[in-house]
mmCIF file of C-alpha atoms in Angstrom:
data_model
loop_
_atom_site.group_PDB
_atom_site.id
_atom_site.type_symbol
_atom_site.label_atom_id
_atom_site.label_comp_id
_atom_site.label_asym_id
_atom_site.label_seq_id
_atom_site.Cartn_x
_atom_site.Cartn_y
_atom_site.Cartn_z
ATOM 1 C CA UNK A 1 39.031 -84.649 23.838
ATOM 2 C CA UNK A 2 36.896 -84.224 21.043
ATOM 3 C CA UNK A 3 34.265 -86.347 20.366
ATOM 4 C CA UNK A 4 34.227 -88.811 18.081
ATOM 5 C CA UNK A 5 31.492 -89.095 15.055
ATOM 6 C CA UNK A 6 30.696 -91.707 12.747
ATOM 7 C CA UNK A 7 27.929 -89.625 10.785
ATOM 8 C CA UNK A 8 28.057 -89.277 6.978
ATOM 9 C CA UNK A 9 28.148 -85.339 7.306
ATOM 10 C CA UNK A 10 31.773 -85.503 8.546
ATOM 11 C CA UNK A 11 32.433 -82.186 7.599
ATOM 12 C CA UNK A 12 29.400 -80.566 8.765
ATOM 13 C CA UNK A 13 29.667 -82.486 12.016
ATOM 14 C CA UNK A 14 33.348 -81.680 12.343
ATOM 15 C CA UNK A 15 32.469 -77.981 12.162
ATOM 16 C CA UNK A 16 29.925 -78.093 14.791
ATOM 17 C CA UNK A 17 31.715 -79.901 17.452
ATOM 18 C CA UNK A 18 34.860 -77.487 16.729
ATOM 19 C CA UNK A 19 31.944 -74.773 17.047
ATOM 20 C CA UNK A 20 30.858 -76.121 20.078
ATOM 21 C CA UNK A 21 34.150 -75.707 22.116
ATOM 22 C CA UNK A 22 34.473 -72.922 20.803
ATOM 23 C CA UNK A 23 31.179 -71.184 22.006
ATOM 24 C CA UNK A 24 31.867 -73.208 25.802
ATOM 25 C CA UNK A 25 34.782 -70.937 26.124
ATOM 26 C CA UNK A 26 37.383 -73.928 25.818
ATOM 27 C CA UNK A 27 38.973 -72.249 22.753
ATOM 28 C CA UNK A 28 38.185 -68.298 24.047
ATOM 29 C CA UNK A 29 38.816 -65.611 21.369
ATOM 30 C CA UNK A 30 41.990 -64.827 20.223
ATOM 31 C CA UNK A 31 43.603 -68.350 21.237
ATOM 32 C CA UNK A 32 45.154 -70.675 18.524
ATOM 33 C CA UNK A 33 43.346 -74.403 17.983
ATOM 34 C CA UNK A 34 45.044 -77.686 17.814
ATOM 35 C CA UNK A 35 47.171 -78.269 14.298
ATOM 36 C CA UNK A 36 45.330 -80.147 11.789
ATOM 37 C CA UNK A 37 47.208 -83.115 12.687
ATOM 38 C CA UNK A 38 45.648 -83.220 16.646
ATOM 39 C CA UNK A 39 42.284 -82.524 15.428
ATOM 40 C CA UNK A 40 42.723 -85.998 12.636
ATOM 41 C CA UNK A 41 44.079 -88.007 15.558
ATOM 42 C CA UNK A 42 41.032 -86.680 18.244
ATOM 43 C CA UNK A 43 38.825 -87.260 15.970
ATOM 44 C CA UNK A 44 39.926 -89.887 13.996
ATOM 45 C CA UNK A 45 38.940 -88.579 10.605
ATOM 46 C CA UNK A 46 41.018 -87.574 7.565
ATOM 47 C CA UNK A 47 43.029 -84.345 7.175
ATOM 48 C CA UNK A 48 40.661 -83.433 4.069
ATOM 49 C CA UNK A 49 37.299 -83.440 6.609
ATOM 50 C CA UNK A 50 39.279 -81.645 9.401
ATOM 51 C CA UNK A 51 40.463 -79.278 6.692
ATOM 52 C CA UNK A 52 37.058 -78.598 5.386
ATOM 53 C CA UNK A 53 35.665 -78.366 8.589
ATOM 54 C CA UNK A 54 38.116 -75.622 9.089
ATOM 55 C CA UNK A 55 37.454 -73.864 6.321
ATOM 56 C CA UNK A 56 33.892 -73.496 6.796
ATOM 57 C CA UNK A 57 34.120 -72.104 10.054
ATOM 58 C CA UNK A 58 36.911 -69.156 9.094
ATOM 59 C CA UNK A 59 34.508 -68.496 5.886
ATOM 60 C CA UNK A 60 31.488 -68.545 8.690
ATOM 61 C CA UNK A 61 34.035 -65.518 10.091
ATOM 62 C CA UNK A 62 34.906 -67.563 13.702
ATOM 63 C CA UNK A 63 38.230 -68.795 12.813
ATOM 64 C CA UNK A 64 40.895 -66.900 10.930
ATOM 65 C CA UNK A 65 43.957 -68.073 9.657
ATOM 66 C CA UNK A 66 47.471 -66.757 10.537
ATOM 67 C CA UNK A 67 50.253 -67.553 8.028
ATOM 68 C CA UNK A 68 52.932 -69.705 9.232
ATOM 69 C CA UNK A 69 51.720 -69.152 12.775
ATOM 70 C CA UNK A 70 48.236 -71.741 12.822
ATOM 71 C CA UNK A 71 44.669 -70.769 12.962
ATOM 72 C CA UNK A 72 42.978 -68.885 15.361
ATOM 73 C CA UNK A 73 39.210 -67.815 16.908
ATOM 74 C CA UNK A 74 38.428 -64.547 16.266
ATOM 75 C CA UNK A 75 34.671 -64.521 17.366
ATOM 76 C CA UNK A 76 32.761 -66.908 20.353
ATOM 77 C CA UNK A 77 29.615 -67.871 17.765
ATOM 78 C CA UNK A 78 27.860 -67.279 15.051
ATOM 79 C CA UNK A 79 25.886 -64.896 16.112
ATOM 80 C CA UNK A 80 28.616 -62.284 17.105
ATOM 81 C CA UNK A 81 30.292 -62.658 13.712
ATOM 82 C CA UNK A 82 26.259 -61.505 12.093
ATOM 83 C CA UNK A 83 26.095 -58.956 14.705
ATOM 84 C CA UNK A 84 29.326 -57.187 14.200
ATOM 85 C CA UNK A 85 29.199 -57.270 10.521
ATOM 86 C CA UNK A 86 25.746 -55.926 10.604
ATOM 87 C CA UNK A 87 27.360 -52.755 13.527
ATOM 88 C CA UNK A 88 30.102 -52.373 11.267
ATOM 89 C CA UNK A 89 27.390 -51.032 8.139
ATOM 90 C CA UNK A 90 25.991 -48.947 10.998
ATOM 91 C CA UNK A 91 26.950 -45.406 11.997
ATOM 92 C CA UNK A 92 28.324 -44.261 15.139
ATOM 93 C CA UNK A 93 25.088 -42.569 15.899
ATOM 94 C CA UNK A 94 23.071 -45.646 15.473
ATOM 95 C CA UNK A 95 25.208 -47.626 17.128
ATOM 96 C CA UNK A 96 24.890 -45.765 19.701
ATOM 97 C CA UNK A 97 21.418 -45.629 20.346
ATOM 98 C CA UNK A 98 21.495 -49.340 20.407
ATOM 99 C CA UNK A 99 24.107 -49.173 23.069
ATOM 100 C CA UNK A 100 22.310 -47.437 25.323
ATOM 101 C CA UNK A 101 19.049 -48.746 24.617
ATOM 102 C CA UNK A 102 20.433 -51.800 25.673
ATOM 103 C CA UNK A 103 22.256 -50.119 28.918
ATOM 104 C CA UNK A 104 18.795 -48.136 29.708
ATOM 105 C CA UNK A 105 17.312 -52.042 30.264
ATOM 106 C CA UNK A 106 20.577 -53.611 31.583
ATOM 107 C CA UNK A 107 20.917 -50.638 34.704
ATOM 108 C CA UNK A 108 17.064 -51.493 35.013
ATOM 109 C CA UNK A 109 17.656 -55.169 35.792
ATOM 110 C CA UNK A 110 20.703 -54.657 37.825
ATOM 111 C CA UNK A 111 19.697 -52.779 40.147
ATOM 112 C CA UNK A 112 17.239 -55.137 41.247
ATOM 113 C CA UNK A 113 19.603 -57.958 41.009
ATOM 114 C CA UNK A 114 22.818 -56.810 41.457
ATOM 115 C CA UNK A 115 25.046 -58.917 43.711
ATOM 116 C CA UNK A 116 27.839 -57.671 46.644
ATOM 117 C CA UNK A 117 30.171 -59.426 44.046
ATOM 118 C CA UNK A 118 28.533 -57.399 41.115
ATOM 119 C CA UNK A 119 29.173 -53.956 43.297
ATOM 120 C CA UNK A 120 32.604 -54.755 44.132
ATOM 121 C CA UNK A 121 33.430 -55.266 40.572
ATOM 122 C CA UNK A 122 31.675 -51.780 39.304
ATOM 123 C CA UNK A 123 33.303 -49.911 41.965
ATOM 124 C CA UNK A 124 36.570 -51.273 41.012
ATOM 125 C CA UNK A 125 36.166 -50.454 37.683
ATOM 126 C CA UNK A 126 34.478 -47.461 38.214
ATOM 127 C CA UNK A 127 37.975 -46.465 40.216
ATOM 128 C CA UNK A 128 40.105 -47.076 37.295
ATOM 129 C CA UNK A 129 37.724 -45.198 34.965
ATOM 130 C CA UNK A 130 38.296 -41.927 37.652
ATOM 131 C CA UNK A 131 42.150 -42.509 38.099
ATOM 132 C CA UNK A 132 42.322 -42.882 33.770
ATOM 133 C CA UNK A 133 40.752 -39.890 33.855
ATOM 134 C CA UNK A 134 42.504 -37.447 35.904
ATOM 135 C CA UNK A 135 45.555 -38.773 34.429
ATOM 136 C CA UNK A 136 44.264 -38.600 30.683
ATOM 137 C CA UNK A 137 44.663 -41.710 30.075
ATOM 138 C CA UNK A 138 42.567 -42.731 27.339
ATOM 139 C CA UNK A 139 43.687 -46.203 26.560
ATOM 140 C CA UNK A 140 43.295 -46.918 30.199
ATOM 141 C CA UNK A 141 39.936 -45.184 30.429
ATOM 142 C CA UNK A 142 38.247 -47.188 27.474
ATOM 143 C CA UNK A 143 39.174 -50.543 28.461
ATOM 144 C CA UNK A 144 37.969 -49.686 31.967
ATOM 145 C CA UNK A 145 34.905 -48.024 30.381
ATOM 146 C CA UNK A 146 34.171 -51.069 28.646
ATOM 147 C CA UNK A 147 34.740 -53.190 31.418
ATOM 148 C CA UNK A 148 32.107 -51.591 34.400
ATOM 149 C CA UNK A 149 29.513 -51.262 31.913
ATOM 150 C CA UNK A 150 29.729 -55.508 30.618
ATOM 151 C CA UNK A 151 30.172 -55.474 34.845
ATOM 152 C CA UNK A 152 26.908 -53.676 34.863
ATOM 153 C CA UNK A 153 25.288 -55.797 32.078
ATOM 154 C CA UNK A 154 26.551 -58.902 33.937
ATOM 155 C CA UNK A 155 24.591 -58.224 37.364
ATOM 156 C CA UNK A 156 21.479 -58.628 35.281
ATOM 157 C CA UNK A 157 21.902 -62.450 35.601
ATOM 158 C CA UNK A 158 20.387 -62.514 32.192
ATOM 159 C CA UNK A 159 22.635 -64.857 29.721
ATOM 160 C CA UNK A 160 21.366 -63.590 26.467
ATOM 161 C CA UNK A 161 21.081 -60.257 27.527
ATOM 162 C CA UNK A 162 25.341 -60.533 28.675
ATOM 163 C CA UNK A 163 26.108 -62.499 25.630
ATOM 164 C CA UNK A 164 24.256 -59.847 22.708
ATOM 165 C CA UNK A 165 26.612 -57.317 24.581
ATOM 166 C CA UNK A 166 29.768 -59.234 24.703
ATOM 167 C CA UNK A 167 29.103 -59.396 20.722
ATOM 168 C CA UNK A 168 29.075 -55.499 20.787
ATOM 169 C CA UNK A 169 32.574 -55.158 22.163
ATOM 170 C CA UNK A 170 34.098 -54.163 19.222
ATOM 171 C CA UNK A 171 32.089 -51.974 17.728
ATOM 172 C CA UNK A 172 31.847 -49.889 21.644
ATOM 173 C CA UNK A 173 35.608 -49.643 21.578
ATOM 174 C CA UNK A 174 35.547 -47.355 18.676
ATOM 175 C CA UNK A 175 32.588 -45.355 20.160
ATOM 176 C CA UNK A 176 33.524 -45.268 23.467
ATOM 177 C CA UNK A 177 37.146 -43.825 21.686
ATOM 178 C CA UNK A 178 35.391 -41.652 19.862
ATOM 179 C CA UNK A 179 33.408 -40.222 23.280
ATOM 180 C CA UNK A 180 36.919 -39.943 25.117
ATOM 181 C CA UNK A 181 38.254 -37.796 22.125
ATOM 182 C CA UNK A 182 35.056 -35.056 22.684
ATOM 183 C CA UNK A 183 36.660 -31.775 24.347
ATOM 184 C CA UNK A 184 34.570 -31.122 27.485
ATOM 185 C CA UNK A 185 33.230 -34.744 28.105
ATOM 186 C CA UNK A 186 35.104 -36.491 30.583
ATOM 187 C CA UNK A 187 33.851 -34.691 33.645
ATOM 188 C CA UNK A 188 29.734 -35.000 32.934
ATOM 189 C CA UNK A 189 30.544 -38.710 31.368
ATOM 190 C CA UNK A 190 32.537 -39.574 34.521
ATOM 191 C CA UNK A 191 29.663 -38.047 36.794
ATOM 192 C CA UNK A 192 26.960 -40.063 34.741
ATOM 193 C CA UNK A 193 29.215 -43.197 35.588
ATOM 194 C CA UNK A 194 29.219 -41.957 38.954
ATOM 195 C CA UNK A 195 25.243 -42.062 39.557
ATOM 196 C CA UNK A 196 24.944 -44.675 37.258
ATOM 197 C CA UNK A 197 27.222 -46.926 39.629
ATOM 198 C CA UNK A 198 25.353 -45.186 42.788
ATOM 199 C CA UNK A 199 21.857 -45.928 42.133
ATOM 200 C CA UNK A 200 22.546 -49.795 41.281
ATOM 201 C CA UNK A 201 24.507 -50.253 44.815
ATOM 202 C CA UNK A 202 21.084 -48.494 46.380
ATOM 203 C CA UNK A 203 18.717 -50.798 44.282
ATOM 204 C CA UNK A 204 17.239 -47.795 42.495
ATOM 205 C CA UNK A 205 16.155 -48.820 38.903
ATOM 206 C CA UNK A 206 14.485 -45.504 38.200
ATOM 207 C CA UNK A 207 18.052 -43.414 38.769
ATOM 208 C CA UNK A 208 19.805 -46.330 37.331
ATOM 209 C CA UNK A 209 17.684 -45.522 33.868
ATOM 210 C CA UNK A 210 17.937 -41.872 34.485
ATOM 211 C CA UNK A 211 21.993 -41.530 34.308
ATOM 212 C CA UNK A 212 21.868 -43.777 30.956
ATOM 213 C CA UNK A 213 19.478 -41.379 29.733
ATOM 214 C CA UNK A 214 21.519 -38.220 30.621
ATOM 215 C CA UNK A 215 25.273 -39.922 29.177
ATOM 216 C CA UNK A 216 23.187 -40.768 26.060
ATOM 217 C CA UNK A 217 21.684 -36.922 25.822
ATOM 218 C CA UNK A 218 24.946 -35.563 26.033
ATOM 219 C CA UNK A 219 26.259 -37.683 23.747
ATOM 220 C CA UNK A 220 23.954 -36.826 21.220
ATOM 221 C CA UNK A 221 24.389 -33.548 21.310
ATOM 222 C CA UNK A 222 27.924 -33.802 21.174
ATOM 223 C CA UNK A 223 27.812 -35.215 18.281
ATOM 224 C CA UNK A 224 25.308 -32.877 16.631
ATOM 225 C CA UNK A 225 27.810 -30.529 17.412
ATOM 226 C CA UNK A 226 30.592 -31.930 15.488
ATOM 227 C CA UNK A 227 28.513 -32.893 12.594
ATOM 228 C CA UNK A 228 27.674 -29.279 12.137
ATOM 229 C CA UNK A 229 31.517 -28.198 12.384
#
């Protein structure tokens, strides 16, 4: 149950315990929140402050309203709604660079902290990626993609550092469908994965850096090349 507030800034306060649950993962991304009229009776307050409160928060871009179907949370805080407007100005090439620069760091860390839970959940993933693949499946392949490396940013045991790349999801699933699309890429990509994956189950940062380095060479030059096409 929400909690209950007697200060004057109803609305303000309103918004930032609605904000709250939604950032402790009670109300994840993509679920629907409570009607107006359990949100007045939780936190006995009137529909106009609940409404407000509402409002704020899908102008501050973490709710959005569905017609005739309720409102629901498109982004976990604040901060991920400023960072994906600010990727979505960016271009794919700059993007990019902040990906990996991020990865480069994040392989770094994990192998040196990396957990037999952690491995198991690469290699898994890492499977999937292979099997996608082979079979050219592309949908398959980017959601696995995406998956081992937030696995690999996730055995860095860092919070911030997993939460700044949760907030880059959506901007890497239109890169990394943009990298499947490349003719030629699949087999060096897969073998960087390969390595990558590799030198963080044998605790080997400077490898681990290495195969971000050469995914994010190739990619550049990739792209070079279809810039000058």
């Amino acid at each position: 149950m929400l909690q209950k507030t007697n200060r004057t800034t109803l609305v303000e306060q309103v918004a930032l315990q609605i904000q709250a649950l939604i950032e402790s993962g009670k109300w994840p991304v993509g679920s629907r929140i409570p009607a107006e009229p359990e949100l007045v009776a939780e936190l006995g307050v009137s529909r106009n402050t609940v409404r407000e409160a509402v409002r704020a928060l899908v102008h501050a871009g973490l709710l959005v309203p569905k017609q005739g179907d309720g409102t629901y949370v498109s982004s976990a805080s604040i901060l991920g709604v400023v960072l994906q407007r600010r990727i979505r100005k960016s271009s794919l090439m700059e993007t990019m660079e902040v990906r990996y620069a991020l990865e480069q760091e994040a392989a770094r860390l994990a192998a040196t902290r990396r957990t037999q839970e952690d491995v198991d959940t690469m290699l898994h993933y890492l499977d999937i990626c292979n099997k996608a693949a082979e079979a050219k499946d592309i949908k398959t392949y980017v959601e696995a993609d995406i998956a081992l490396h937030q696995a690999i940013v996730g055995a860095t045991q860092n919070s911030l550092f997993i939460e700044l790349y949760e907030h880059m999801t959506e901007a890497l699933q239109e890169s990394v469908n943009h990298l499947t699309e490349m003719k030629s890429h699949s087999d060096c990509h897969q073998q960087a994965h390969r390595d990558l994956v590799k030198a963080i189950v044998q605790q080997d940062p400077v490898k681990a850096t290495e195969a971000v380095q050469r995914y994010m060479d190739y990619f550049r030059e990739e792209l070079k090349k279809e810039q000058c096409e």
